[in-house]
Amino acid sequence: MKTLSFQTHGTCAKLINIALDDDGCIEDVEFVGGCNGNTKGISSLVRGMKPEDVIKKLEGITCGMKSTSCPDQLAQALRQMQ
């Protein structure tokens, strides 16, 4: 199992904890802070997916006037894990 605690930048969530299983698929994602329901939804949707597929779907998403978002920060964290 591979894990990462990723310090976010520019979002309400402050930290993202990620665990990949032995096959490299997402086993668990936990956001610390942020919009509780939204971050739980993101975590549930990406569970079992390959990181590269999640990156393709989430990278570049913005939140309001911000240049990033919690989904975009998750993509950045997964990119760092590769």
Coordinates of N, CA, C and O in Angstrom, one line a residue:
M1 N 0.8 -1.2 0.0 CA 0.0 0.0 0.0 C 0.9 1.2 0.0 O 1.9 1.3 0.7
K2 N 0.5 2.2 -0.8 CA 1.2 3.5 -0.9 C 0.3 4.6 -0.3 O -0.9 4.6 -0.7
T3 N 0.8 5.5 0.5 CA 0.0 6.5 1.1 C 0.7 7.9 0.9 O 1.9 8.0 0.7
L4 N -0.1 8.9 1.0 CA 0.4 10.3 0.9 C -0.5 11.2 1.7 O -1.8 11.1 1.6
S5 N 0.1 12.1 2.4 CA -0.7 13.2 3.0 C -0.3 14.5 2.3 O 0.9 14.9 2.3
F6 N -1.2 15.1 1.5 CA -0.9 16.2 0.6 C -1.5 17.5 1.2 O -2.7 17.6 1.4
Q7 N -0.6 18.4 1.4 CA -1.0 19.8 1.9 C -1.6 20.5 0.7 O -0.9 20.8 -0.3
T8 N -2.8 20.9 0.8 CA -3.5 21.6 -0.4 C -3.1 23.1 -0.4 O -2.6 23.6 0.6
H9 N -3.3 23.7 -1.5 CA -3.1 25.2 -1.7 C -4.3 25.8 -2.4 O -4.7 25.3 -3.4
G10 N -4.8 26.8 -1.8 CA -5.9 27.6 -2.4 C -7.3 27.0 -2.3 O -8.2 27.4 -3.0
T11 N -7.5 26.1 -1.3 CA -8.8 25.5 -1.1 C -9.2 25.5 0.3 O -8.4 25.8 1.2
C12 N -10.5 25.3 0.6 CA -11.0 25.2 2.0 C -10.4 24.0 2.7 O -10.1 24.1 3.9
A13 N -10.3 22.9 2.0 CA -9.7 21.7 2.5 C -8.2 22.0 2.7 O -7.6 22.7 1.9
K14 N -7.6 21.6 3.8 CA -6.2 21.9 4.2 C -5.3 20.7 3.9 O -4.1 20.9 3.7
L15 N -5.9 19.5 3.8 CA -5.0 18.3 3.7 C -5.8 17.2 3.0 O -7.1 17.1 3.2
I16 N -5.2 16.4 2.2 CA -5.8 15.2 1.5 C -4.9 14.0 1.9 O -3.8 14.0 1.5
N17 N -5.5 13.0 2.5 CA -4.9 11.8 2.8 C -5.3 10.7 1.7 O -6.5 10.5 1.6
I18 N -4.4 10.1 1.1 CA -4.7 9.2 0.0 C -4.0 7.9 0.2 O -2.8 7.8 0.6
A19 N -4.7 6.8 0.0 CA -4.1 5.4 0.0 C -4.4 4.7 -1.3 O -5.5 4.7 -1.7
L20 N -3.3 4.2 -1.9 CA -3.4 3.3 -3.1 C -3.2 1.9 -2.7 O -2.4 1.6 -1.8
D21 N -4.0 1.0 -3.2 CA -3.8 -0.4 -2.9 C -2.6 -1.0 -3.7 O -1.9 -0.3 -4.4
D22 N -2.3 -2.3 -3.5 CA -1.2 -2.9 -4.1 C -1.2 -2.9 -5.6 O -0.2 -3.0 -6.3
D23 N -2.4 -2.8 -6.2 CA -2.6 -2.7 -7.7 C -2.5 -1.3 -8.2 O -2.6 -1.1 -9.4
G24 N -2.3 -0.3 -7.3 CA -2.2 1.1 -7.7 C -3.5 1.8 -7.9 O -3.5 2.9 -8.3
C25 N -4.6 1.2 -7.5 CA -5.9 1.8 -7.5 C -6.1 2.6 -6.2 O -5.6 2.2 -5.1
I26 N -7.0 3.5 -6.3 CA -7.3 4.3 -5.1 C -8.1 3.5 -4.1 O -9.2 3.0 -4.4
E27 N -7.6 3.3 -2.9 CA -8.3 2.6 -1.9 C -9.1 3.5 -1.0 O -10.2 3.2 -0.6
D28 N -8.5 4.7 -0.7 CA -9.2 5.6 0.2 C -8.7 7.0 0.0 O -7.5 7.2 -0.3
V29 N -9.6 8.0 0.1 CA -9.3 9.4 0.0 C -10.0 10.1 1.2 O -11.2 9.9 1.4
E30 N -9.3 10.9 2.0 CA -9.9 11.6 3.1 C -9.4 13.1 3.0 O -8.2 13.4 2.9
F31 N -10.4 14.0 2.9 CA -10.2 15.4 2.9 C -10.3 15.9 4.3 O -11.2 15.5 5.0
V32 N -9.4 16.8 4.7 CA -9.4 17.4 6.1 C -9.8 18.8 5.8 O -9.1 19.6 5.2
G33 N -11.0 19.2 6.2 CA -11.6 20.5 5.9 C -12.4 20.4 4.6 O -12.6 19.4 4.0
G34 N -12.8 21.6 4.2 CA -13.6 21.6 2.9 C -15.1 21.4 3.2 O -15.5 21.2 4.3
C35 N -15.8 21.3 2.1 CA -17.3 21.1 2.2 C -17.5 19.6 2.4 O -17.3 18.8 1.5
N36 N -18.0 19.3 3.6 CA -18.0 17.9 4.0 C -18.7 17.0 3.0 O -18.2 15.9 2.7
G37 N -19.9 17.3 2.6 CA -20.7 16.4 1.7 C -20.0 16.3 0.3 O -19.9 15.2 -0.2
N38 N -19.5 17.4 -0.2 CA -18.8 17.3 -1.5 C -17.5 16.5 -1.4 O -17.3 15.7 -2.3
T39 N -16.7 16.7 -0.4 CA -15.5 15.9 -0.3 C -15.7 14.5 -0.1 O -15.0 13.6 -0.6
K40 N -16.8 14.1 0.7 CA -17.1 12.7 0.9 C -17.6 12.1 -0.4 O -17.3 11.0 -0.7
G41 N -18.3 12.9 -1.2 CA -18.8 12.4 -2.5 C -17.7 12.2 -3.5 O -17.6 11.1 -4.2
I42 N -16.7 13.1 -3.5 CA -15.5 12.9 -4.4 C -14.8 11.6 -4.0 O -14.4 10.8 -4.8
S43 N -14.6 11.5 -2.7 CA -13.9 10.3 -2.1 C -14.6 9.0 -2.6 O -13.9 8.0 -3.0
S44 N -15.9 9.0 -2.4 CA -16.6 7.8 -2.8 C -16.6 7.5 -4.3 O -16.4 6.3 -4.7
L45 N -16.7 8.5 -5.1 CA -16.6 8.3 -6.5 C -15.3 7.8 -7.1 O -15.3 7.1 -8.0
V46 N -14.2 8.3 -6.5 CA -12.9 7.9 -7.0 C -12.4 6.6 -6.5 O -11.4 6.0 -7.0
R47 N -13.0 6.1 -5.4 CA -12.5 4.8 -4.8 C -12.6 3.7 -5.8 O -13.6 3.5 -6.5
G48 N -11.5 3.0 -6.0 CA -11.4 1.9 -6.9 C -10.9 2.3 -8.3 O -10.6 1.4 -9.1
M49 N -10.7 3.6 -8.5 CA -10.3 4.0 -9.8 C -8.8 4.1 -9.9 O -8.1 4.2 -8.9
K50 N -8.2 4.1 -11.1 CA -6.8 4.3 -11.4 C -6.5 5.8 -11.3 O -7.3 6.6 -11.8
P51 N -5.4 6.2 -10.6 CA -5.1 7.6 -10.5 C -5.1 8.4 -11.8 O -5.6 9.5 -11.8
E52 N -4.5 7.8 -12.9 CA -4.5 8.5 -14.1 C -5.9 8.8 -14.7 O -6.0 9.9 -15.3
D53 N -6.9 8.0 -14.4 CA -8.2 8.3 -14.8 C -8.8 9.4 -14.0 O -9.5 10.3 -14.6
V54 N -8.5 9.4 -12.7 CA -9.0 10.5 -11.9 C -8.4 11.8 -12.3 O -9.1 12.9 -12.4
I55 N -7.1 11.8 -12.5 CA -6.4 13.0 -12.9 C -7.0 13.6 -14.2 O -7.3 14.8 -14.3
K56 N -7.3 12.8 -15.2 CA -7.9 13.2 -16.5 C -9.2 13.9 -16.2 O -9.6 14.9 -16.9
K57 N -10.0 13.4 -15.3 CA -11.4 13.9 -15.0 C -11.4 15.2 -14.2 O -12.2 16.0 -14.3
L58 N -10.4 15.3 -13.2 CA -10.5 16.3 -12.2 C -9.5 17.5 -12.4 O -9.8 18.6 -11.9
E59 N -8.4 17.2 -13.0 CA -7.4 18.3 -13.2 C -8.0 19.5 -13.9 O -8.6 19.4 -14.9
G60 N -7.7 20.7 -13.3 CA -8.1 21.9 -13.9 C -9.5 22.5 -13.5 O -9.9 23.6 -13.9
I61 N -10.2 21.7 -12.7 CA -11.5 22.2 -12.2 C -11.3 23.3 -11.2 O -10.4 23.2 -10.3
T62 N -12.0 24.4 -11.3 CA -11.9 25.5 -10.4 C -13.1 25.6 -9.5 O -14.1 25.0 -9.8
C63 N -13.0 26.4 -8.5 CA -14.0 26.7 -7.5 C -14.3 28.2 -7.4 O -13.4 28.9 -6.9
G64 N -15.4 28.6 -7.9 CA -15.7 30.1 -7.8 C -14.6 30.8 -8.6 O -14.2 30.5 -9.7
M65 N -14.0 31.8 -7.9 CA -13.0 32.7 -8.5 C -11.6 32.1 -8.2 O -10.6 32.7 -8.7
K66 N -11.5 31.0 -7.5 CA -10.2 30.4 -7.3 C -9.7 29.7 -8.5 O -10.4 29.3 -9.4
S67 N -8.3 29.6 -8.6 CA -7.7 29.0 -9.7 C -7.6 27.5 -9.6 O -7.1 26.8 -10.4
T68 N -8.1 26.9 -8.5 CA -8.1 25.5 -8.2 C -9.3 25.1 -7.4 O -10.2 25.9 -7.3
S69 N -9.4 23.9 -7.0 CA -10.5 23.3 -6.3 C -10.1 22.1 -5.5 O -9.0 21.6 -5.7
C70 N -11.0 21.6 -4.7 CA -10.6 20.3 -4.0 C -10.4 19.2 -5.0 O -9.4 18.4 -4.9
P71 N -11.3 19.0 -6.0 CA -11.0 18.0 -7.0 C -9.7 18.2 -7.8 O -8.9 17.3 -8.0
D72 N -9.3 19.4 -8.1 CA -8.1 19.7 -8.8 C -6.9 19.4 -7.9 O -5.9 18.9 -8.3
Q73 N -7.0 19.8 -6.6 CA -5.9 19.5 -5.7 C -5.7 18.0 -5.5 O -4.6 17.5 -5.3
L74 N -6.8 17.2 -5.5 CA -6.7 15.7 -5.5 C -6.0 15.2 -6.7 O -5.1 14.4 -6.6
A75 N -6.3 15.8 -7.9 CA -5.5 15.4 -9.1 C -4.0 15.8 -8.9 O -3.2 14.9 -9.3
Q76 N -3.7 16.9 -8.4 CA -2.3 17.3 -8.2 C -1.6 16.3 -7.2 O -0.5 15.9 -7.4
A77 N -2.3 15.9 -6.1 CA -1.8 15.0 -5.2 C -1.5 13.6 -5.9 O -0.4 13.0 -5.7
L78 N -2.5 13.1 -6.7 CA -2.3 11.9 -7.4 C -1.1 12.0 -8.4 O -0.4 11.0 -8.5
R79 N -1.0 13.1 -9.0 CA 0.1 13.3 -9.9 C 1.5 13.2 -9.2 O 2.4 12.6 -9.7
Q80 N 1.5 13.7 -8.0 CA 2.7 13.7 -7.2 C 3.0 12.2 -6.8 O 4.2 11.9 -6.6
M81 N 2.0 11.4 -6.6 CA 2.2 10.0 -6.2 C 2.8 9.2 -7.3 O 3.3 8.1 -7.1
Q82 N 2.6 9.6 -8.6 CA 3.0 8.8 -9.7 C 4.5 8.8 -9.9 O 5.2 9.7 -9.6

